[in-house]
mmCIF file of N, CA and C in Angstrom:
data_model
loop_
_atom_site.group_PDB
_atom_site.id
_atom_site.type_symbol
_atom_site.label_atom_id
_atom_site.label_comp_id
_atom_site.label_asym_id
_atom_site.label_seq_id
_atom_site.Cartn_x
_atom_site.Cartn_y
_atom_site.Cartn_z
ATOM 1 N N MET A 1 -72.933 13.140 -278.022
ATOM 2 C CA MET A 1 -71.804 12.677 -278.488
ATOM 3 C C MET A 1 -70.758 13.622 -278.389
ATOM 4 N N MET A 2 -69.556 13.321 -278.134
ATOM 5 C CA MET A 2 -68.333 14.150 -277.885
ATOM 6 C C MET A 2 -67.791 14.214 -279.365
ATOM 7 N N SER A 3 -67.368 15.607 -279.645
ATOM 8 C CA SER A 3 -66.399 15.694 -281.024
ATOM 9 C C SER A 3 -65.018 15.353 -280.980
ATOM 10 N N SER A 4 -64.319 14.805 -281.999
ATOM 11 C CA SER A 4 -63.196 14.599 -281.908
ATOM 12 C C SER A 4 -62.197 15.511 -281.225
ATOM 13 N N ALA A 5 -62.457 16.739 -281.370
ATOM 14 C CA ALA A 5 -61.832 17.969 -280.772
ATOM 15 C C ALA A 5 -61.887 17.713 -279.301
ATOM 16 N N GLU A 6 -63.107 17.776 -278.778
ATOM 17 C CA GLU A 6 -63.281 17.361 -277.363
ATOM 18 C C GLU A 6 -62.456 16.248 -276.991
ATOM 19 N N LEU A 7 -62.726 14.980 -277.580
ATOM 20 C CA LEU A 7 -61.928 13.856 -277.039
ATOM 21 C C LEU A 7 -60.544 14.088 -277.131
ATOM 22 N N SER A 8 -59.952 14.817 -277.802
ATOM 23 C CA SER A 8 -58.565 15.049 -278.004
ATOM 24 C C SER A 8 -58.222 15.923 -276.679
ATOM 25 N N ILE A 9 -58.946 16.884 -276.612
ATOM 26 C CA ILE A 9 -58.359 17.729 -275.326
ATOM 27 C C ILE A 9 -58.616 17.135 -273.986
ATOM 28 N N ARG A 10 -59.862 16.148 -274.128
ATOM 29 C CA ARG A 10 -60.194 15.387 -272.804
ATOM 30 C C ARG A 10 -58.772 14.325 -272.834
ATOM 31 N N SER A 11 -58.264 13.911 -273.528
ATOM 32 C CA SER A 11 -56.893 12.875 -273.817
ATOM 33 C C SER A 11 -55.809 13.821 -273.072
ATOM 34 N N ARG A 12 -55.559 15.013 -273.856
ATOM 35 C CA ARG A 12 -54.612 15.737 -273.391
ATOM 36 C C ARG A 12 -54.669 16.270 -272.062
ATOM 37 N N ARG A 13 -55.774 16.315 -271.353
ATOM 38 C CA ARG A 13 -56.070 16.779 -270.062
ATOM 39 C C ARG A 13 -55.744 15.741 -269.042
ATOM 40 N N ALA A 14 -56.025 14.515 -269.621
ATOM 41 C CA ALA A 14 -55.852 13.332 -268.814
ATOM 42 C C ALA A 14 -54.160 13.080 -268.736
ATOM 43 N N ALA A 15 -53.824 13.258 -269.694
ATOM 44 C CA ALA A 15 -52.159 13.136 -270.096
ATOM 45 C C ALA A 15 -51.305 14.155 -268.868
ATOM 46 N N PHE A 16 -51.903 15.509 -268.914
ATOM 47 C CA PHE A 16 -51.285 16.415 -268.172
ATOM 48 C C PHE A 16 -51.400 16.025 -266.793
ATOM 49 N N ASN A 17 -52.671 15.461 -266.436
ATOM 50 C CA ASN A 17 -52.868 15.061 -264.973
ATOM 51 C C ASN A 17 -51.682 13.823 -264.802
ATOM 52 N N ARG A 18 -51.770 12.848 -265.694
ATOM 53 C CA ARG A 18 -50.683 11.833 -265.295
ATOM 54 C C ARG A 18 -49.141 12.267 -264.943
ATOM 55 N N ALA A 19 -48.979 13.314 -265.884
ATOM 56 C CA ALA A 19 -47.538 14.039 -265.831
ATOM 57 C C ALA A 19 -47.285 14.676 -264.583
ATOM 58 N N LEU A 20 -48.240 15.439 -264.059
ATOM 59 C CA LEU A 20 -48.262 16.003 -262.686
ATOM 60 C C LEU A 20 -48.090 14.725 -261.810
ATOM 61 N N ALA A 21 -48.968 13.655 -261.708
ATOM 62 C CA ALA A 21 -48.930 12.801 -260.671
ATOM 63 C C ALA A 21 -47.471 12.123 -260.618
ATOM 64 N N ASP A 22 -47.041 11.948 -262.049
ATOM 65 C CA ASP A 22 -45.774 11.141 -262.187
ATOM 66 C C ASP A 22 -44.318 12.126 -261.910
ATOM 67 N N ALA A 23 -44.623 13.529 -261.942
ATOM 68 C CA ALA A 23 -43.626 14.463 -261.768
ATOM 69 C C ALA A 23 -42.850 14.235 -263.125
ATOM 70 N N ASP A 24 -43.498 14.590 -264.296
ATOM 71 C CA ASP A 24 -42.885 14.048 -265.640
ATOM 72 C C ASP A 24 -42.640 15.410 -266.302
ATOM 73 N N LEU A 25 -41.758 16.413 -266.079
ATOM 74 C CA LEU A 25 -41.483 17.378 -266.827
ATOM 75 C C LEU A 25 -41.738 17.160 -268.463
ATOM 76 N N ALA A 26 -41.169 16.185 -268.790
ATOM 77 C CA ALA A 26 -40.887 15.964 -270.294
ATOM 78 C C ALA A 26 -42.228 15.660 -270.912
ATOM 79 N N ALA A 27 -43.183 15.352 -270.035
ATOM 80 C CA ALA A 27 -44.416 14.981 -270.628
ATOM 81 C C ALA A 27 -45.470 16.275 -270.804
ATOM 82 N N ILE A 28 -45.243 17.039 -269.804
ATOM 83 C CA ILE A 28 -45.814 18.522 -269.531
ATOM 84 C C ILE A 28 -45.320 19.344 -270.571
ATOM 85 N N GLY A 29 -44.386 19.365 -271.135
ATOM 86 C CA GLY A 29 -44.060 20.537 -271.985
ATOM 87 C C GLY A 29 -44.617 20.551 -273.196
ATOM 88 N N PRO A 30 -45.002 19.407 -274.021
ATOM 89 C CA PRO A 30 -45.535 19.246 -275.337
ATOM 90 C C PRO A 30 -47.019 19.761 -275.110
ATOM 91 N N ILE A 31 -47.373 19.771 -274.015
ATOM 92 C CA ILE A 31 -48.909 20.020 -273.693
ATOM 93 C C ILE A 31 -49.203 21.522 -273.636
ATOM 94 N N LEU A 32 -48.144 22.265 -273.421
ATOM 95 C CA LEU A 32 -48.148 23.597 -273.283
ATOM 96 C C LEU A 32 -47.815 24.459 -274.573
ATOM 97 N N ALA A 33 -48.469 25.593 -274.919
ATOM 98 C CA ALA A 33 -48.130 26.425 -275.770
ATOM 99 C C ALA A 33 -46.685 27.249 -275.248
ATOM 100 N N PRO A 34 -46.093 27.409 -276.259
ATOM 101 C CA PRO A 34 -44.586 28.166 -275.983
ATOM 102 C C PRO A 34 -44.836 29.460 -275.158
ATOM 103 N N ASN A 35 -46.044 30.215 -275.433
ATOM 104 C CA ASN A 35 -46.413 31.600 -274.710
ATOM 105 C C ASN A 35 -47.540 31.237 -273.603
ATOM 106 N N VAL A 36 -47.749 30.184 -273.195
ATOM 107 C CA VAL A 36 -48.508 29.811 -272.144
ATOM 108 C C VAL A 36 -48.493 30.778 -271.078
ATOM 109 N N VAL A 37 -49.905 31.033 -270.387
ATOM 110 C CA VAL A 37 -50.176 31.904 -268.964
ATOM 111 C C VAL A 37 -50.775 31.101 -268.389
ATOM 112 N N LEU A 38 -50.252 31.106 -266.929
ATOM 113 C CA LEU A 38 -50.995 30.545 -265.971
ATOM 114 C C LEU A 38 -51.225 31.607 -264.682
ATOM 115 N N VAL A 39 -52.459 31.446 -264.076
ATOM 116 C CA VAL A 39 -52.757 32.384 -262.991
ATOM 117 C C VAL A 39 -53.093 31.544 -261.925
ATOM 118 N N THR A 40 -52.342 31.698 -260.906
ATOM 119 C CA THR A 40 -52.493 30.544 -259.742
ATOM 120 C C THR A 40 -53.645 31.044 -258.876
ATOM 121 N N GLY A 41 -54.121 29.832 -258.153
ATOM 122 C CA GLY A 41 -55.613 30.211 -257.618
ATOM 123 C C GLY A 41 -55.605 30.823 -256.406
ATOM 124 N N THR A 42 -54.361 31.030 -255.474
ATOM 125 C CA THR A 42 -54.763 31.690 -254.364
ATOM 126 C C THR A 42 -54.158 33.023 -254.506
ATOM 127 N N ASP A 43 -52.946 33.219 -254.984
ATOM 128 C CA ASP A 43 -52.507 34.425 -254.920
ATOM 129 C C ASP A 43 -52.412 35.181 -256.027
ATOM 130 N N SER A 44 -52.895 34.654 -257.258
ATOM 131 C CA SER A 44 -52.873 35.279 -258.383
ATOM 132 C C SER A 44 -51.471 35.394 -259.124
ATOM 133 N N ALA A 45 -50.573 34.813 -258.776
ATOM 134 C CA ALA A 45 -49.218 34.870 -259.537
ATOM 135 C C ALA A 45 -49.676 34.268 -260.958
ATOM 136 N N VAL A 46 -48.843 35.327 -261.740
ATOM 137 C CA VAL A 46 -48.815 35.005 -263.211
ATOM 138 C C VAL A 46 -47.638 34.492 -263.816
ATOM 139 N N ILE A 47 -47.789 33.141 -264.255
ATOM 140 C CA ILE A 47 -46.685 32.573 -264.814
ATOM 141 C C ILE A 47 -46.389 32.384 -266.179
ATOM 142 N N ASN A 48 -45.685 32.992 -266.927
ATOM 143 C CA ASN A 48 -45.794 33.482 -268.422
ATOM 144 C C ASN A 48 -44.529 32.471 -268.892
ATOM 145 N N GLY A 49 -45.115 31.766 -269.976
ATOM 146 C CA GLY A 49 -44.394 30.992 -270.955
ATOM 147 C C GLY A 49 -43.820 29.533 -270.372
ATOM 148 N N ARG A 50 -43.830 28.756 -271.382
ATOM 149 C CA ARG A 50 -43.639 27.310 -271.253
ATOM 150 C C ARG A 50 -42.411 27.177 -270.044
ATOM 151 N N LYS A 51 -41.316 27.729 -270.504
ATOM 152 C CA LYS A 51 -40.008 27.336 -269.659
ATOM 153 C C LYS A 51 -40.197 27.842 -268.054
ATOM 154 N N ALA A 52 -41.108 29.070 -268.027
ATOM 155 C CA ALA A 52 -41.285 29.331 -266.777
ATOM 156 C C ALA A 52 -42.144 28.433 -266.004
ATOM 157 N N GLN A 53 -43.164 28.099 -266.448
ATOM 158 C CA GLN A 53 -44.212 27.011 -265.979
ATOM 159 C C GLN A 53 -43.320 25.675 -265.730
ATOM 160 N N LEU A 54 -42.598 25.330 -266.636
ATOM 161 C CA LEU A 54 -41.785 23.980 -266.289
ATOM 162 C C LEU A 54 -40.919 24.171 -265.110
ATOM 163 N N GLN A 55 -40.412 25.333 -264.883
ATOM 164 C CA GLN A 55 -39.510 25.701 -263.946
ATOM 165 C C GLN A 55 -40.305 25.493 -262.552
ATOM 166 N N ALA A 56 -41.254 26.367 -262.574
ATOM 167 C CA ALA A 56 -42.390 26.121 -261.340
ATOM 168 C C ALA A 56 -42.906 24.871 -261.264
ATOM 169 N N TRP A 57 -42.995 23.946 -262.139
ATOM 170 C CA TRP A 57 -43.272 22.724 -261.589
ATOM 171 C C TRP A 57 -42.233 21.824 -261.247
ATOM 172 N N LYS A 58 -41.050 22.055 -261.735
ATOM 173 C CA LYS A 58 -39.793 21.326 -261.153
ATOM 174 C C LYS A 58 -39.845 21.778 -259.491
ATOM 175 N N ARG A 59 -39.851 23.007 -259.192
ATOM 176 C CA ARG A 59 -39.952 23.174 -257.883
ATOM 177 C C ARG A 59 -41.185 22.496 -257.010
ATOM 178 N N GLU A 60 -42.315 22.400 -257.535
ATOM 179 C CA GLU A 60 -43.224 21.833 -256.988
ATOM 180 C C GLU A 60 -42.917 20.229 -256.756
ATOM 181 N N PHE A 61 -42.553 19.604 -257.818
ATOM 182 C CA PHE A 61 -42.206 18.254 -257.815
ATOM 183 C C PHE A 61 -40.932 18.102 -256.594
ATOM 184 N N SER A 62 -40.229 18.997 -256.463
ATOM 185 C CA SER A 62 -39.052 18.682 -255.251
ATOM 186 C C SER A 62 -39.289 18.984 -253.859
ATOM 187 N N ALA A 63 -40.761 19.700 -253.649
ATOM 188 C CA ALA A 63 -41.018 20.008 -252.419
ATOM 189 C C ALA A 63 -41.351 18.903 -251.574
ATOM 190 N N GLN A 64 -40.764 19.014 -250.467
ATOM 191 C CA GLN A 64 -40.732 17.978 -249.345
ATOM 192 C C GLN A 64 -41.967 17.279 -249.019
ATOM 193 N N HIS A 65 -43.086 18.184 -249.071
ATOM 194 C CA HIS A 65 -44.631 17.748 -248.934
ATOM 195 C C HIS A 65 -45.305 18.230 -250.190
ATOM 196 N N ARG A 66 -45.122 17.374 -251.314
ATOM 197 C CA ARG A 66 -45.511 17.643 -252.559
ATOM 198 C C ARG A 66 -47.016 17.387 -252.668
ATOM 199 N N ILE A 67 -47.523 18.383 -253.451
ATOM 200 C CA ILE A 67 -48.950 18.326 -253.482
ATOM 201 C C ILE A 67 -49.140 17.840 -255.202
ATOM 202 N N VAL A 68 -50.006 16.937 -255.350
ATOM 203 C CA VAL A 68 -50.325 16.588 -256.857
ATOM 204 C C VAL A 68 -51.725 17.029 -257.208
ATOM 205 N N TYR A 69 -51.566 17.721 -258.020
ATOM 206 C CA TYR A 69 -52.906 18.574 -258.743
ATOM 207 C C TYR A 69 -53.537 17.845 -259.698
ATOM 208 N N VAL A 70 -55.031 17.732 -259.768
ATOM 209 C CA VAL A 70 -55.608 16.969 -260.744
ATOM 210 C C VAL A 70 -56.977 18.186 -261.298
ATOM 211 N N ARG A 71 -56.800 18.201 -262.327
ATOM 212 C CA ARG A 71 -58.013 19.123 -263.119
ATOM 213 C C ARG A 71 -59.005 18.149 -263.799
ATOM 214 N N THR A 72 -60.379 18.303 -263.399
ATOM 215 C CA THR A 72 -61.564 17.477 -263.887
ATOM 216 C C THR A 72 -62.215 18.221 -264.754
ATOM 217 N N PRO A 73 -62.348 18.198 -266.122
ATOM 218 C CA PRO A 73 -62.997 19.040 -266.997
ATOM 219 C C PRO A 73 -64.438 18.845 -266.707
ATOM 220 N N ASN A 74 -65.411 19.824 -266.709
ATOM 221 C CA ASN A 74 -67.120 19.709 -266.358
ATOM 222 C C ASN A 74 -67.462 20.032 -268.165
ATOM 223 N N MET A 75 -66.794 20.820 -268.569
ATOM 224 C CA MET A 75 -67.400 21.556 -269.889
ATOM 225 C C MET A 75 -66.145 21.848 -270.853
ATOM 226 N N ILE A 76 -66.315 21.478 -271.984
ATOM 227 C CA ILE A 76 -65.464 21.793 -273.045
ATOM 228 C C ILE A 76 -66.052 22.272 -274.214
ATOM 229 N N VAL A 77 -65.804 23.596 -274.869
ATOM 230 C CA VAL A 77 -66.594 24.085 -275.807
ATOM 231 C C VAL A 77 -65.464 24.478 -276.800
ATOM 232 N N THR A 78 -65.809 24.103 -278.389
ATOM 233 C CA THR A 78 -64.834 24.380 -279.374
ATOM 234 C C THR A 78 -65.429 25.505 -280.265
ATOM 235 N N SER A 79 -64.668 26.253 -280.456
ATOM 236 C CA SER A 79 -64.987 27.396 -281.436
ATOM 237 C C SER A 79 -65.438 26.966 -282.909
ATOM 238 N N PRO A 80 -66.470 27.257 -283.519
ATOM 239 C CA PRO A 80 -66.858 27.012 -284.845
ATOM 240 C C PRO A 80 -65.892 27.968 -285.826
ATOM 241 N N VAL A 81 -65.226 28.885 -285.524
ATOM 242 C CA VAL A 81 -64.663 29.935 -286.145
ATOM 243 C C VAL A 81 -63.089 29.908 -286.066
ATOM 244 N N GLU A 82 -62.492 29.415 -284.928
ATOM 245 C CA GLU A 82 -61.085 29.516 -284.708
ATOM 246 C C GLU A 82 -60.744 28.058 -284.285
ATOM 247 N N PRO A 83 -59.456 27.640 -284.341
ATOM 248 C CA PRO A 83 -59.095 26.515 -283.896
ATOM 249 C C PRO A 83 -58.852 26.728 -282.226
ATOM 250 N N ILE A 84 -59.825 26.928 -281.473
ATOM 251 C CA ILE A 84 -59.619 27.107 -280.119
ATOM 252 C C ILE A 84 -60.890 26.315 -279.450
ATOM 253 N N ALA A 85 -60.655 26.301 -278.085
ATOM 254 C CA ALA A 85 -61.659 25.732 -277.348
ATOM 255 C C ALA A 85 -61.321 26.159 -275.761
ATOM 256 N N HIS A 86 -62.578 26.195 -274.965
ATOM 257 C CA HIS A 86 -62.758 26.693 -273.744
ATOM 258 C C HIS A 86 -63.018 25.566 -272.851
ATOM 259 N N GLU A 87 -62.260 25.159 -271.966
ATOM 260 C CA GLU A 87 -62.356 24.167 -270.904
ATOM 261 C C GLU A 87 -62.774 24.751 -269.427
ATOM 262 N N GLN A 88 -63.705 24.257 -268.773
ATOM 263 C CA GLN A 88 -64.100 24.763 -267.457
ATOM 264 C C GLN A 88 -64.074 23.418 -266.558
ATOM 265 N N GLY A 89 -63.628 23.419 -265.374
ATOM 266 C CA GLY A 89 -63.899 22.274 -264.335
ATOM 267 C C GLY A 89 -63.421 22.684 -262.992
ATOM 268 N N LYS A 90 -63.109 21.633 -262.298
ATOM 269 C CA LYS A 90 -62.697 21.450 -260.944
ATOM 270 C C LYS A 90 -61.339 21.095 -260.869
ATOM 271 N N TRP A 91 -60.714 21.686 -259.765
ATOM 272 C CA TRP A 91 -59.209 21.211 -259.695
ATOM 273 C C TRP A 91 -59.134 21.028 -257.886
ATOM 274 N N ARG A 92 -58.127 20.066 -257.839
ATOM 275 C CA ARG A 92 -57.821 19.695 -256.409
ATOM 276 C C ARG A 92 -56.440 19.321 -256.508
ATOM 277 N N GLY A 93 -55.875 19.549 -255.046
ATOM 278 C CA GLY A 93 -54.516 19.428 -254.602
ATOM 279 C C GLY A 93 -54.619 18.545 -253.562
ATOM 280 N N THR A 94 -53.811 17.175 -253.585
ATOM 281 C CA THR A 94 -53.815 16.354 -252.557
ATOM 282 C C THR A 94 -52.228 16.059 -251.953
ATOM 283 N N LEU A 95 -51.888 15.870 -250.800
ATOM 284 C CA LEU A 95 -50.694 15.596 -250.417
ATOM 285 C C LEU A 95 -50.406 14.173 -251.305
ATOM 286 N N SER A 96 -49.115 14.128 -251.842
ATOM 287 C CA SER A 96 -48.618 12.799 -252.416
ATOM 288 C C SER A 96 -48.607 11.457 -251.498
ATOM 289 N N SER A 97 -48.300 11.839 -250.249
ATOM 290 C CA SER A 97 -47.678 11.092 -249.098
ATOM 291 C C SER A 97 -48.922 10.450 -248.823
ATOM 292 N N THR A 98 -50.081 11.069 -248.313
ATOM 293 C CA THR A 98 -51.179 10.486 -247.738
ATOM 294 C C THR A 98 -52.687 10.719 -248.738
ATOM 295 N N GLY A 99 -52.785 11.456 -249.777
ATOM 296 C CA GLY A 99 -53.823 11.485 -250.474
ATOM 297 C C GLY A 99 -54.957 12.634 -249.697
ATOM 298 N N GLU A 100 -54.430 13.330 -248.664
ATOM 299 C CA GLU A 100 -55.174 13.965 -247.904
ATOM 300 C C GLU A 100 -55.565 15.388 -248.852
ATOM 301 N N LEU A 101 -56.645 15.938 -249.134
ATOM 302 C CA LEU A 101 -57.145 16.940 -249.599
ATOM 303 C C LEU A 101 -56.608 18.127 -249.125
ATOM 304 N N ILE A 102 -55.877 19.075 -249.875
ATOM 305 C CA ILE A 102 -55.048 20.435 -249.060
ATOM 306 C C ILE A 102 -55.966 21.542 -249.846
ATOM 307 N N VAL A 103 -56.125 21.529 -251.075
ATOM 308 C CA VAL A 103 -56.823 22.693 -251.563
ATOM 309 C C VAL A 103 -57.639 22.181 -252.718
ATOM 310 N N SER A 104 -58.551 23.170 -253.175
ATOM 311 C CA SER A 104 -59.277 22.986 -254.507
ATOM 312 C C SER A 104 -60.124 24.174 -254.811
ATOM 313 N N GLY A 105 -60.631 23.984 -256.192
ATOM 314 C CA GLY A 105 -61.321 25.156 -256.676
ATOM 315 C C GLY A 105 -61.806 24.894 -257.979
ATOM 316 N N ASP A 106 -62.117 25.914 -258.736
ATOM 317 C CA ASP A 106 -62.509 25.962 -260.104
ATOM 318 C C ASP A 106 -61.434 26.514 -261.272
ATOM 319 N N TYR A 107 -61.622 26.156 -262.195
ATOM 320 C CA TYR A 107 -60.459 26.471 -263.432
ATOM 321 C C TYR A 107 -61.058 26.937 -264.616
ATOM 322 N N SER A 108 -60.561 27.590 -265.334
ATOM 323 C CA SER A 108 -60.739 27.691 -266.796
ATOM 324 C C SER A 108 -59.579 27.776 -267.630
ATOM 325 N N ALA A 109 -59.518 27.032 -269.106
ATOM 326 C CA ALA A 109 -58.452 26.949 -269.584
ATOM 327 C C ALA A 109 -58.941 27.060 -271.020
ATOM 328 N N LYS A 110 -57.650 27.876 -271.808
ATOM 329 C CA LYS A 110 -58.081 28.081 -273.167
ATOM 330 C C LYS A 110 -57.276 27.009 -273.994
ATOM 331 N N TRP A 111 -57.548 26.602 -275.007
ATOM 332 C CA TRP A 111 -56.593 25.614 -275.742
ATOM 333 C C TRP A 111 -56.782 25.949 -277.373
ATOM 334 N N ARG A 112 -55.687 25.741 -277.913
ATOM 335 C CA ARG A 112 -55.540 26.040 -279.266
ATOM 336 C C ARG A 112 -54.914 24.811 -280.073
ATOM 337 N N LYS A 113 -55.551 24.559 -281.193
ATOM 338 C CA LYS A 113 -54.899 23.465 -282.131
ATOM 339 C C LYS A 113 -53.789 24.075 -282.901
ATOM 340 N N VAL A 114 -52.746 23.297 -282.861
ATOM 341 C CA VAL A 114 -51.424 23.764 -283.505
ATOM 342 C C VAL A 114 -51.001 22.513 -284.290
ATOM 343 N N GLY A 115 -51.107 22.471 -285.339
ATOM 344 C CA GLY A 115 -51.001 21.172 -286.185
ATOM 345 C C GLY A 115 -52.007 20.236 -285.965
ATOM 346 N N GLN A 116 -51.636 19.058 -285.506
ATOM 347 C CA GLN A 116 -52.656 17.936 -285.230
ATOM 348 C C GLN A 116 -52.905 17.936 -283.407
ATOM 349 N N ASP A 117 -52.001 18.766 -282.954
ATOM 350 C CA ASP A 117 -52.195 18.556 -281.464
ATOM 351 C C ASP A 117 -52.760 19.867 -280.697
ATOM 352 N N TRP A 118 -53.584 19.960 -279.740
ATOM 353 C CA TRP A 118 -54.188 20.681 -278.888
ATOM 354 C C TRP A 118 -53.224 20.984 -277.593
ATOM 355 N N VAL A 119 -52.833 22.331 -277.434
ATOM 356 C CA VAL A 119 -52.026 22.750 -276.578
ATOM 357 C C VAL A 119 -52.824 23.945 -275.679
ATOM 358 N N ILE A 120 -52.291 24.102 -274.341
ATOM 359 C CA ILE A 120 -52.975 24.935 -273.461
ATOM 360 C C ILE A 120 -52.184 26.328 -273.687
ATOM 361 N N GLU A 121 -53.277 27.260 -273.897
ATOM 362 C CA GLU A 121 -52.639 28.739 -273.934
ATOM 363 C C GLU A 121 -52.665 29.467 -272.726
ATOM 364 N N ALA A 122 -53.778 29.387 -272.137
ATOM 365 C CA ALA A 122 -54.009 29.976 -270.767
ATOM 366 C C ALA A 122 -54.770 29.456 -269.916
ATOM 367 N N GLU A 123 -54.353 29.246 -268.583
ATOM 368 C CA GLU A 123 -55.252 28.753 -267.146
ATOM 369 C C GLU A 123 -55.427 29.661 -266.195
ATOM 370 N N ILE A 124 -56.492 29.760 -265.689
ATOM 371 C CA ILE A 124 -56.693 30.488 -264.617
ATOM 372 C C ILE A 124 -57.498 29.634 -263.272
ATOM 373 N N PHE A 125 -56.907 29.760 -262.302
ATOM 374 C CA PHE A 125 -57.586 28.893 -260.860
ATOM 375 C C PHE A 125 -57.866 29.765 -260.130
ATOM 376 N N VAL A 126 -58.965 29.422 -259.393
ATOM 377 C CA VAL A 126 -59.709 30.098 -258.237
ATOM 378 C C VAL A 126 -59.563 29.117 -257.140
ATOM 379 N N THR A 127 -58.771 29.508 -255.928
ATOM 380 C CA THR A 127 -59.059 28.719 -254.858
ATOM 381 C C THR A 127 -60.369 28.818 -254.029
ATOM 382 N N LEU A 128 -61.182 27.489 -253.723
ATOM 383 C CA LEU A 128 -62.405 27.953 -253.118
ATOM 384 C C LEU A 128 -62.422 27.240 -252.046
ATOM 385 N N ALA A 129 -61.550 26.107 -251.663
ATOM 386 C CA ALA A 129 -61.452 25.500 -250.365
ATOM 387 C C ALA A 129 -60.112 25.070 -250.151
#
């Protein structure tokens, strides 16, 4: 049986995936910690902070051949001593126009509970296909 923390994180991940599919920057913002760090899968570019990540997503959403990214968690482990959690899973990117798989790999994410909400503090992606 899943803990309430794991259910909440899975729900936030699903909301993030929906926001990416819908190109909804307003829905992405609250899921990211202000100091969130993202390391991209292919070139290991580092995107520091919520504002920078939202700007990056805005560019992605306006691309002529937009790729829709989906993260699917395989495992979520919450810490018994801190309000943090670790998520591992698979990610994929498909062309929005055709659904053709363009890129995929593994990812890892660190979540932190702030107030009543879980937010992403860090994500690292590895491109494997």
